[in-house]
PDB file of C-alpha atoms and ligand atoms in Angstrom:
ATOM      1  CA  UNK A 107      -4.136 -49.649  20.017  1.00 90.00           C
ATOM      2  CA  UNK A 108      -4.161 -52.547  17.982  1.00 97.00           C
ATOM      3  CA  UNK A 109      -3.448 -56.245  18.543  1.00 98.00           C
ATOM      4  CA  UNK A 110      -0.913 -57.819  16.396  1.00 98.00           C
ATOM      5  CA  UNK A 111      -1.316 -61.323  16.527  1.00 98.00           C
ATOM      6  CA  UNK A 112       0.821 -64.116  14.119  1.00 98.00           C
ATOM      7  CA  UNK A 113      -0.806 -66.971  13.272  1.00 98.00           C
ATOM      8  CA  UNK A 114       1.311 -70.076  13.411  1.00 98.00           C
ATOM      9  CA  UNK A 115      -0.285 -71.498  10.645  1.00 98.00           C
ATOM     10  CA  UNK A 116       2.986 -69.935   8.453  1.00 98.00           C
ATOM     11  CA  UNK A 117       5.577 -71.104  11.147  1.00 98.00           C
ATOM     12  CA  UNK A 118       7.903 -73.796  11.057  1.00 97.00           C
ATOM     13  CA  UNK A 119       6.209 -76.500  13.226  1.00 97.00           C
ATOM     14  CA  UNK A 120       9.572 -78.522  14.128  1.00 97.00           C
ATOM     15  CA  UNK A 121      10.201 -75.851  16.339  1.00 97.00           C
ATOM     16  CA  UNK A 122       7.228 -74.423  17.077  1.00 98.00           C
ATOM     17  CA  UNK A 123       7.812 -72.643  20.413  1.00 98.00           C
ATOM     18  CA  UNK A 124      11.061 -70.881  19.281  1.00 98.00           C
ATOM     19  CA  UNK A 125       9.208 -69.782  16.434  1.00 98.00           C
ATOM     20  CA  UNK A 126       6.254 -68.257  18.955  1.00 98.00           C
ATOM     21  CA  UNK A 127       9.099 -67.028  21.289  1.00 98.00           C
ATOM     22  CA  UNK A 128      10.707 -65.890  18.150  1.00 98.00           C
ATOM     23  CA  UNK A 129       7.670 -63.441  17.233  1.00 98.00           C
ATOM     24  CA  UNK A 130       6.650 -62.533  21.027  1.00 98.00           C
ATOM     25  CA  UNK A 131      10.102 -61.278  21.698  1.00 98.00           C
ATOM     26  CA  UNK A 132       9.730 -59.299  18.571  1.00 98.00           C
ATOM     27  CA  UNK A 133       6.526 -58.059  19.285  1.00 98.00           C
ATOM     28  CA  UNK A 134       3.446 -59.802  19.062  1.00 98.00           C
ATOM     29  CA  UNK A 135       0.864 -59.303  21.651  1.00 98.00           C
ATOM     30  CA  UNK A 136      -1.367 -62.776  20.775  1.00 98.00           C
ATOM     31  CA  UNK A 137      -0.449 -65.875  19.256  1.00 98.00           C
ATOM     32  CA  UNK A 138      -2.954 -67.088  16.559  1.00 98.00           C
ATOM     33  CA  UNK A 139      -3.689 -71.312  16.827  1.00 98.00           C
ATOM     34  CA  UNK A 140      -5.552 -72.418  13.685  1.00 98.00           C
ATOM     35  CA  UNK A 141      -7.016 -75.631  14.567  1.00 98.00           C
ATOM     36  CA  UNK A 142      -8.750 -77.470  11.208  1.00 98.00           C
ATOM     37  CA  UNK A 143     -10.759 -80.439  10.629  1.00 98.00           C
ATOM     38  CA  UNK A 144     -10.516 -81.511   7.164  1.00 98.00           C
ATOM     39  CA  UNK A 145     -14.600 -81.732   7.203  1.00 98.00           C
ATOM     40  CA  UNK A 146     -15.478 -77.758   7.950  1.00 98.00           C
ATOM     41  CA  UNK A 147     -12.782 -76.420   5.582  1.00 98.00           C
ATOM     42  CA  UNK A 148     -10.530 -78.724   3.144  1.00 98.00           C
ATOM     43  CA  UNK A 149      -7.434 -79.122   5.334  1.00 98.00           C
ATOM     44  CA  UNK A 150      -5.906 -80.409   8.391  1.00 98.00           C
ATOM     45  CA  UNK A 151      -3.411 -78.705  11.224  1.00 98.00           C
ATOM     46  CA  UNK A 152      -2.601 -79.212  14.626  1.00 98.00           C
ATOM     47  CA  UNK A 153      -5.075 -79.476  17.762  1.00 98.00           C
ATOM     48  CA  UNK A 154      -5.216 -79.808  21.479  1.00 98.00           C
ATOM     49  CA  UNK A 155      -1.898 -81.786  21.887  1.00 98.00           C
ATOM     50  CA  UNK A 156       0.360 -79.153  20.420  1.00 98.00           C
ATOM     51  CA  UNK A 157      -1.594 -76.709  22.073  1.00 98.00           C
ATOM     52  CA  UNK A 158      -1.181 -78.321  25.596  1.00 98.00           C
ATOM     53  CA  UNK A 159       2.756 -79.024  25.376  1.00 98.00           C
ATOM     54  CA  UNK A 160       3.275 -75.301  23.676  1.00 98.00           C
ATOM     55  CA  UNK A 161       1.051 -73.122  26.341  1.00 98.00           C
ATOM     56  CA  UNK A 162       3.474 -75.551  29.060  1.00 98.00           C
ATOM     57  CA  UNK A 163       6.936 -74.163  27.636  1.00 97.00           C
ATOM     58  CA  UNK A 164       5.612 -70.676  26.126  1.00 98.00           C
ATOM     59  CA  UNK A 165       3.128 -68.549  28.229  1.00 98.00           C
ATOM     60  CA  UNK A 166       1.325 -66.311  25.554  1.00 98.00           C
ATOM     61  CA  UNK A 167      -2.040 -65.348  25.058  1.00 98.00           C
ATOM     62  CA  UNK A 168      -3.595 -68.264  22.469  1.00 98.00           C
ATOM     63  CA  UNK A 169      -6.290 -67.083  19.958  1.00 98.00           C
ATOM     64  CA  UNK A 170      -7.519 -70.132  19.022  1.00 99.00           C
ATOM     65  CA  UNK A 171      -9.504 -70.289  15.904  1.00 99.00           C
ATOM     66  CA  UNK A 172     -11.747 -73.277  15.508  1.00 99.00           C
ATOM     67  CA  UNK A 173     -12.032 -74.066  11.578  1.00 98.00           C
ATOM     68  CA  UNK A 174     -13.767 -77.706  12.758  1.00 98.00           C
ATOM     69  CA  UNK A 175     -17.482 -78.486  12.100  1.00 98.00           C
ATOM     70  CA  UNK A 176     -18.675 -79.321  15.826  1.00 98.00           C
ATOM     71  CA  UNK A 177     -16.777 -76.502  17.997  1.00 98.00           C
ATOM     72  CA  UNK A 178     -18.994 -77.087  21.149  1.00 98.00           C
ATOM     73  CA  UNK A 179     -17.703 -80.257  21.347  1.00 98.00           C
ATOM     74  CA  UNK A 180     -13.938 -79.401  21.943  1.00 98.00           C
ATOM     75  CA  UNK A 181     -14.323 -76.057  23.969  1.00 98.00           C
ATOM     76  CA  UNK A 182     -13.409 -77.374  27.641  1.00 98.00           C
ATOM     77  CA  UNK A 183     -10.252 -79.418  26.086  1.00 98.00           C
ATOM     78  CA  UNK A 184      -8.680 -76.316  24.058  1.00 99.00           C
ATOM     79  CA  UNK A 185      -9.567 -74.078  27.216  1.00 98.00           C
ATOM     80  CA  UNK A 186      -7.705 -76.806  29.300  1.00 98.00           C
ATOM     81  CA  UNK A 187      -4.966 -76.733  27.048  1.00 98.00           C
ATOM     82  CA  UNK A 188      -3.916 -73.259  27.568  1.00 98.00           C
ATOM     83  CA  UNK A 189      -6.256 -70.986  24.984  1.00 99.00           C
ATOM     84  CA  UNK A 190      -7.078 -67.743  26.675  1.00 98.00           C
ATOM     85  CA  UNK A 191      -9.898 -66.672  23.533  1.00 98.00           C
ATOM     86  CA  UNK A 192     -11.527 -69.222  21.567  1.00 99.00           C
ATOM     87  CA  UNK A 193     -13.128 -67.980  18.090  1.00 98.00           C
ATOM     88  CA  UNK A 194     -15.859 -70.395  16.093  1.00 99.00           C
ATOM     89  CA  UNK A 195     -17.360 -70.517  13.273  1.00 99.00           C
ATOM     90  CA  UNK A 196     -21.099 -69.379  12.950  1.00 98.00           C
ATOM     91  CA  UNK A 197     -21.217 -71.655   9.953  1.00 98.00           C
ATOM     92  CA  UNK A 198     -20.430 -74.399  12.209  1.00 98.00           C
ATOM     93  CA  UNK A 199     -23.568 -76.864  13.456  1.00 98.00           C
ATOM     94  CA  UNK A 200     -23.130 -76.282  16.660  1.00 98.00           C
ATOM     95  CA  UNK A 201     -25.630 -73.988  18.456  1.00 98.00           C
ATOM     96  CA  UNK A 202     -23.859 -70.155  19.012  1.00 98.00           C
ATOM     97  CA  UNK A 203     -25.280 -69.571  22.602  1.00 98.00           C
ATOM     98  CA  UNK A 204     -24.553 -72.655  24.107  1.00 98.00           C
ATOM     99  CA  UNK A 205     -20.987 -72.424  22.620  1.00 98.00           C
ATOM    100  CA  UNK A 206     -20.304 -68.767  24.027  1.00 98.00           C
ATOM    101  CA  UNK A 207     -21.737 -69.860  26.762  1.00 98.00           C
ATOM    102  CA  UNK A 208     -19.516 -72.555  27.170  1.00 98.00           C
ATOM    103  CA  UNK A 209     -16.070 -70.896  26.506  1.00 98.00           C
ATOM    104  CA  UNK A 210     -17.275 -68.164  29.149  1.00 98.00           C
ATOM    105  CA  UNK A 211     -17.973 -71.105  31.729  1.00 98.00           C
ATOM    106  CA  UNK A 212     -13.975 -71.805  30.844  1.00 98.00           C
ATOM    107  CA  UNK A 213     -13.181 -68.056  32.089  1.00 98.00           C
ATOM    108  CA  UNK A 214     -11.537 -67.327  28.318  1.00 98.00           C
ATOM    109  CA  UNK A 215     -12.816 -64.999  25.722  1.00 98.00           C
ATOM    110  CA  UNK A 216     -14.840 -65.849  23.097  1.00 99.00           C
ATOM    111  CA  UNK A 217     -15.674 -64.751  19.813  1.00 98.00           C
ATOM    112  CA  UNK A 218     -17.533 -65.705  16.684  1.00 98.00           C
ATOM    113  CA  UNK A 219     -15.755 -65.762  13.325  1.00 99.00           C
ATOM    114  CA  UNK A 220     -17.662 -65.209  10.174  1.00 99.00           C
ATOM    115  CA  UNK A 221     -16.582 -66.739   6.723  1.00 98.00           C
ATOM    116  CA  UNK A 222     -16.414 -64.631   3.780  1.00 98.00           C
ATOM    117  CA  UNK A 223     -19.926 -65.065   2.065  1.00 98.00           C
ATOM    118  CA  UNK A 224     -21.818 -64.659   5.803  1.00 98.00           C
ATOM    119  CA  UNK A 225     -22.998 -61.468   6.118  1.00 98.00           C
ATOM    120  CA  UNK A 226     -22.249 -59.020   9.210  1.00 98.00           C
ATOM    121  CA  UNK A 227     -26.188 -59.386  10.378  1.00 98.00           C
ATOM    122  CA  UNK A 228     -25.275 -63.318  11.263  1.00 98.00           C
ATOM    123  CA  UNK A 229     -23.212 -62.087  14.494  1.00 98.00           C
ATOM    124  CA  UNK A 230     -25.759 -59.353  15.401  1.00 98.00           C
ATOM    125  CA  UNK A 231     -27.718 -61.205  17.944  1.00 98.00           C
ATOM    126  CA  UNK A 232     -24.808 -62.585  19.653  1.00 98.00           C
ATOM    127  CA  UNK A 233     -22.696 -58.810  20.506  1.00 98.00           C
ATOM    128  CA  UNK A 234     -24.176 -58.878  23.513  1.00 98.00           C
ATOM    129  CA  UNK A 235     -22.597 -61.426  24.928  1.00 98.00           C
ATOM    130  CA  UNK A 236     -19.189 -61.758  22.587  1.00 98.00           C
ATOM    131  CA  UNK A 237     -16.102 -60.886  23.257  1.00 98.00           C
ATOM    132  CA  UNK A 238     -14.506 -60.551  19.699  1.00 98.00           C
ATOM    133  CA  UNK A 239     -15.636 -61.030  16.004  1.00 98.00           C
ATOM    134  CA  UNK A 240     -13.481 -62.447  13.281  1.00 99.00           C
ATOM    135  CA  UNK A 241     -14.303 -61.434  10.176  1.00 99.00           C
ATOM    136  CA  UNK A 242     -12.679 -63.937   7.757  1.00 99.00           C
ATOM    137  CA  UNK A 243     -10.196 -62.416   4.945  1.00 98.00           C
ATOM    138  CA  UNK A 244     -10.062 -65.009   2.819  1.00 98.00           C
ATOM    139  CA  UNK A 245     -11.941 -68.010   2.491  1.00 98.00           C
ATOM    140  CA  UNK A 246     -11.130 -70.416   5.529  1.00 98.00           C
ATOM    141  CA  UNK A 247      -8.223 -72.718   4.963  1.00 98.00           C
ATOM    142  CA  UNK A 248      -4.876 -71.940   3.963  1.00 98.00           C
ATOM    143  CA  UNK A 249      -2.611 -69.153   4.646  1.00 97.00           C
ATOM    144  CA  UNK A 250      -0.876 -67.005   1.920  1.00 97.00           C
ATOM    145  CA  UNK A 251      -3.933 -66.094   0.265  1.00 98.00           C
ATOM    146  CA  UNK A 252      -4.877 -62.838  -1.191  1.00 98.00           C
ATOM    147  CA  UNK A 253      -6.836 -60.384   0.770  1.00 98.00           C
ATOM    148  CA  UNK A 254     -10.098 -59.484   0.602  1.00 98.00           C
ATOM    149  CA  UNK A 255     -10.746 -55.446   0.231  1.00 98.00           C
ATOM    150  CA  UNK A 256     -14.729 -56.068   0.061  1.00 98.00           C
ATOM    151  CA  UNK A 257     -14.711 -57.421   3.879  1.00 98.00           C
ATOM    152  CA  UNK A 258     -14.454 -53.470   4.377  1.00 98.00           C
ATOM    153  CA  UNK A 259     -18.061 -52.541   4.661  1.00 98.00           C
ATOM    154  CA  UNK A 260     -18.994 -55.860   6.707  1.00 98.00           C
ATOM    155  CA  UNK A 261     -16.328 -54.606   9.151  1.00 98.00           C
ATOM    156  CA  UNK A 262     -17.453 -51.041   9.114  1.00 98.00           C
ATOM    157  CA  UNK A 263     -21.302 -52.584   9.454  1.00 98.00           C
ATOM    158  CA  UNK A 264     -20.258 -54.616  13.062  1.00 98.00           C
ATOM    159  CA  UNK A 265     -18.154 -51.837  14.267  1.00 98.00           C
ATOM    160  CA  UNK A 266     -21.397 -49.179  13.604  1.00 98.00           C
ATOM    161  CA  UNK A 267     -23.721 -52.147  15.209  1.00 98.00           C
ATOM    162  CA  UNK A 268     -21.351 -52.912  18.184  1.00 98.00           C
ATOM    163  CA  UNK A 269     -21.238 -49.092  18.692  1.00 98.00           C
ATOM    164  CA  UNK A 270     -25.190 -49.135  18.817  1.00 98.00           C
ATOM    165  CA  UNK A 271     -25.086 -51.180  21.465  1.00 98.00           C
ATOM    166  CA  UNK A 272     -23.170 -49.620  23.944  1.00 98.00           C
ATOM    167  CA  UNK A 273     -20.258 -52.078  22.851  1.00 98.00           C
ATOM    168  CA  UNK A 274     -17.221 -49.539  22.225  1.00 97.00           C
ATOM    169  CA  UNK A 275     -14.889 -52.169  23.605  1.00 98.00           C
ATOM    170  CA  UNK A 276     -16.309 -55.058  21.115  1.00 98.00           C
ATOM    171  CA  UNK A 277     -13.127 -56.724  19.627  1.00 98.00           C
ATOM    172  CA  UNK A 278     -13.089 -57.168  15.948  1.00 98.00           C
ATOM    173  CA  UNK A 279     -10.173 -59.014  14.386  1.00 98.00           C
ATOM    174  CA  UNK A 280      -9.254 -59.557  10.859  1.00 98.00           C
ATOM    175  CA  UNK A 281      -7.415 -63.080   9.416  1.00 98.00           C
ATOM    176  CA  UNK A 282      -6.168 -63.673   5.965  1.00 98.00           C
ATOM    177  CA  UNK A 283      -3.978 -61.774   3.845  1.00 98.00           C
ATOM    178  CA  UNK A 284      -3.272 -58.736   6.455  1.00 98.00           C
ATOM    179  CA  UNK A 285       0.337 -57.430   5.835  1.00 98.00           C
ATOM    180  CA  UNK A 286       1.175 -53.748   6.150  1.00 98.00           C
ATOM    181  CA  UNK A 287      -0.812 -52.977   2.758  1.00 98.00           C
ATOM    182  CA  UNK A 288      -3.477 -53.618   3.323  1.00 98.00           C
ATOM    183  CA  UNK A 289      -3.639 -52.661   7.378  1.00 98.00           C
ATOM    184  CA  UNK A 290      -4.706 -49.354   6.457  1.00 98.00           C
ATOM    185  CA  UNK A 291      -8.189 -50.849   4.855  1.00 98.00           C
ATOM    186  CA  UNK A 292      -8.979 -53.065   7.503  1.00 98.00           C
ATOM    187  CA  UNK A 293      -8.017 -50.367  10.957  1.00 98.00           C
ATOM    188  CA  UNK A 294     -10.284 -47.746   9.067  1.00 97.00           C
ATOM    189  CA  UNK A 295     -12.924 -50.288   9.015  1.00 98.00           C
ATOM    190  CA  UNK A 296     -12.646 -50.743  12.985  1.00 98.00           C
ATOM    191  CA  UNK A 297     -10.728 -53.880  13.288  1.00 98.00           C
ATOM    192  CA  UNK A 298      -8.673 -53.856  16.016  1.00 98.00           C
ATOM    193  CA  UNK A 299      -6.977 -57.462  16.435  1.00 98.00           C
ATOM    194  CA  UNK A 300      -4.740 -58.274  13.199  1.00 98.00           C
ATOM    195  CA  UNK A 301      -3.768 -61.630  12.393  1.00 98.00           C
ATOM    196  CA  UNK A 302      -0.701 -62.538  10.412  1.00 98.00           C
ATOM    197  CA  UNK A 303       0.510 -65.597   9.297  1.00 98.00           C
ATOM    198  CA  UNK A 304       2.974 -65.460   6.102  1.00 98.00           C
ATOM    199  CA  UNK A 305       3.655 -61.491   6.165  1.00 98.00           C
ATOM    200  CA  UNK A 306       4.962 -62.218   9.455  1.00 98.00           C
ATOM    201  CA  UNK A 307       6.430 -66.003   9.559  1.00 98.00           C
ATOM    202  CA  UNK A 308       7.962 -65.846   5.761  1.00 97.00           C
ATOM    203  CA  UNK A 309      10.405 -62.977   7.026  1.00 97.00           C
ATOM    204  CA  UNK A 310      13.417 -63.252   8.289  1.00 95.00           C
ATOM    205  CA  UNK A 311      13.267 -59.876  10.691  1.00 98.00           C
ATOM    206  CA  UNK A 312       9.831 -60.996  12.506  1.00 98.00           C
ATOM    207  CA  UNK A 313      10.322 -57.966  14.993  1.00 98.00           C
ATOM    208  CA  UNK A 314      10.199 -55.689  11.718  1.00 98.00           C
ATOM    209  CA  UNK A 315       7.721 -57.115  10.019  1.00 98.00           C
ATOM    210  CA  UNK A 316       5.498 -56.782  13.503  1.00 98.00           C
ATOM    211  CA  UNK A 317       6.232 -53.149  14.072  1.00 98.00           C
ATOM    212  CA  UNK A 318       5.713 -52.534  10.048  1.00 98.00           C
ATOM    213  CA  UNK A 319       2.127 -53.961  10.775  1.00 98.00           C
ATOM    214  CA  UNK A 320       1.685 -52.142  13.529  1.00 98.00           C
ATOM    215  CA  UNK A 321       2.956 -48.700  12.346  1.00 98.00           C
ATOM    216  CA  UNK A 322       0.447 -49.074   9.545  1.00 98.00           C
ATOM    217  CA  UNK A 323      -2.455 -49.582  12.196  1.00 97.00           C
ATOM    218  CA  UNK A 324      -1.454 -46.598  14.151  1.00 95.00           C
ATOM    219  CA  UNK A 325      -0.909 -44.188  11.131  1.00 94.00           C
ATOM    220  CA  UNK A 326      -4.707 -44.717  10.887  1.00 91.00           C
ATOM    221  CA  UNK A 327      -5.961 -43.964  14.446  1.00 72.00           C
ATOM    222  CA  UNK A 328      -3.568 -40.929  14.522  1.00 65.00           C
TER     223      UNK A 328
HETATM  224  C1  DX5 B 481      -6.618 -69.279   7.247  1.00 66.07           C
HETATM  225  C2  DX5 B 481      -6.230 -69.067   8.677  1.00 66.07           C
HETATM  226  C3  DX5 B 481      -5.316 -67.921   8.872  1.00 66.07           C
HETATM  227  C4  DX5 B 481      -4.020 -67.974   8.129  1.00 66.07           C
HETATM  228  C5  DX5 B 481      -3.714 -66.571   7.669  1.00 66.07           C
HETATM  229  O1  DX5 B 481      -7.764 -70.038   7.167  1.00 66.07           O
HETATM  230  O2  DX5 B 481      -7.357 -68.869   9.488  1.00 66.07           O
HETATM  231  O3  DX5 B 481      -5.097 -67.637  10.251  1.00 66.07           O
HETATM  232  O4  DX5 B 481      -2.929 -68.451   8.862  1.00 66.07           O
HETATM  233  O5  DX5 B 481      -2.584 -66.586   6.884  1.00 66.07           O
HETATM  234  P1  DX5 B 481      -2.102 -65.322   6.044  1.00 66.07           P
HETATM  235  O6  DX5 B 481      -1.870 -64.221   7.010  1.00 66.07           O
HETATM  236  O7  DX5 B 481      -0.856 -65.808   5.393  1.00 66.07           O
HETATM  237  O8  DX5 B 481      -3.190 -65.002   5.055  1.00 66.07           O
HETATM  238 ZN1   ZN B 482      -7.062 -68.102  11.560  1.00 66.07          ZN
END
């Protein structure tokens, strides 16, 4: 079973919590939160204001995705604003244990996310102890952009690695140009949590553009 997860990045932010309510009634098990910087990738978006006042009036799961250059930093305010898994960048400069370590202390999970040009091996000594791995789609930034097929094999390599490791249940989620295209690549790779932003958001039927997404997941497991 797969995780279908929007990513608000594509949503209309003057009304952001009909648009999550929008997509959760239609579907969606996760909500995605892209939270950027300007300094770790070249734009800015929303952060633990937003976050607080949405989690209040919409209870969902929040996947927060940290795209910021000091993650450690912020953990204990996104967790106290309502994220229930907070994802980081291994490219970030804050220290990986400490920051697992950290979201754990919060109770949420967390995960690692790796950008496009970090290889698979970067996340190997943390499996252990993660919850989730994002494997980055697209270069960190924007939404809209074109997917990736040659993530694939990096995929396939932390799926085989988790699997080593006694970690069967290791989450592995996908962001950036997933639609119901290119699904099939990314499931038969072993990723399990899909993130959406414009195939999902940019449609006017969000319910169908969820269960088109998630049909395409499950024609692969079948
Ligand atoms: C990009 C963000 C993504 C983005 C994906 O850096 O991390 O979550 O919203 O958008 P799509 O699905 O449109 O590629
Ligand atoms: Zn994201």
């Amino acid at each position: 079973m797969s995780i279908i997860c929007p990513s608000v990045l594509s949503a209309d932010f003057s009304s952001l919590g009909d648009e999550c309510r929008d997509v959760l009634s239609g579907g969606a098990d996760w909500i995605h939160y892209d939270v950027m910087d300007g300094v770790f990738v070249p734009n800015i978006t929303i952060g633990i204001p937003v976050l607080r006042s949405l989690s209040k009036k919409v209870d969902a799961f929040y996947d927060v995705h940290l795209m910021i250059s000091d993650p450690a930093k912020y953990v204990d305010a996104f967790a106290n604003a309502g994220a229930r898994h907070i994802s980081f960048h291994i490219e970030s400069q804050s220290d990986a244990a400490d920051t697992i370590e950290a979201i754990h202390n919060k109770g949420i999970l967390a995960g690692v996310a790796l950008k496009p040009k970090t290889p698979a091996e970067a996340v190997f000594p943390y499996l252990e102890v993660l919850d989730l791995v994002l494997v980055m789609t697209v270069e960190p930034g924007f939404g809209g952009q074109k997917f990736m097929a040659d993530m694939c094999p990096k995929i396939r390599k932390i799926r085989e690695e988790a699997s080593r490791i006694g970690r069967d249940d290791m989450l592995i989620e996908v962001d950036g140009g997933i639609d119901a295209v290119t699904t099939p690549m990314v499931s038969s790779a072993g990723a399990n949590v899909l993130v959406a932003g414009s195939a999902v958001f940019n449609k006017k039927d969000r319910a169908e553009a969820i269960a088109a997404i998630r049909k395409a997941a499950e024609d692969v497991s079948r």
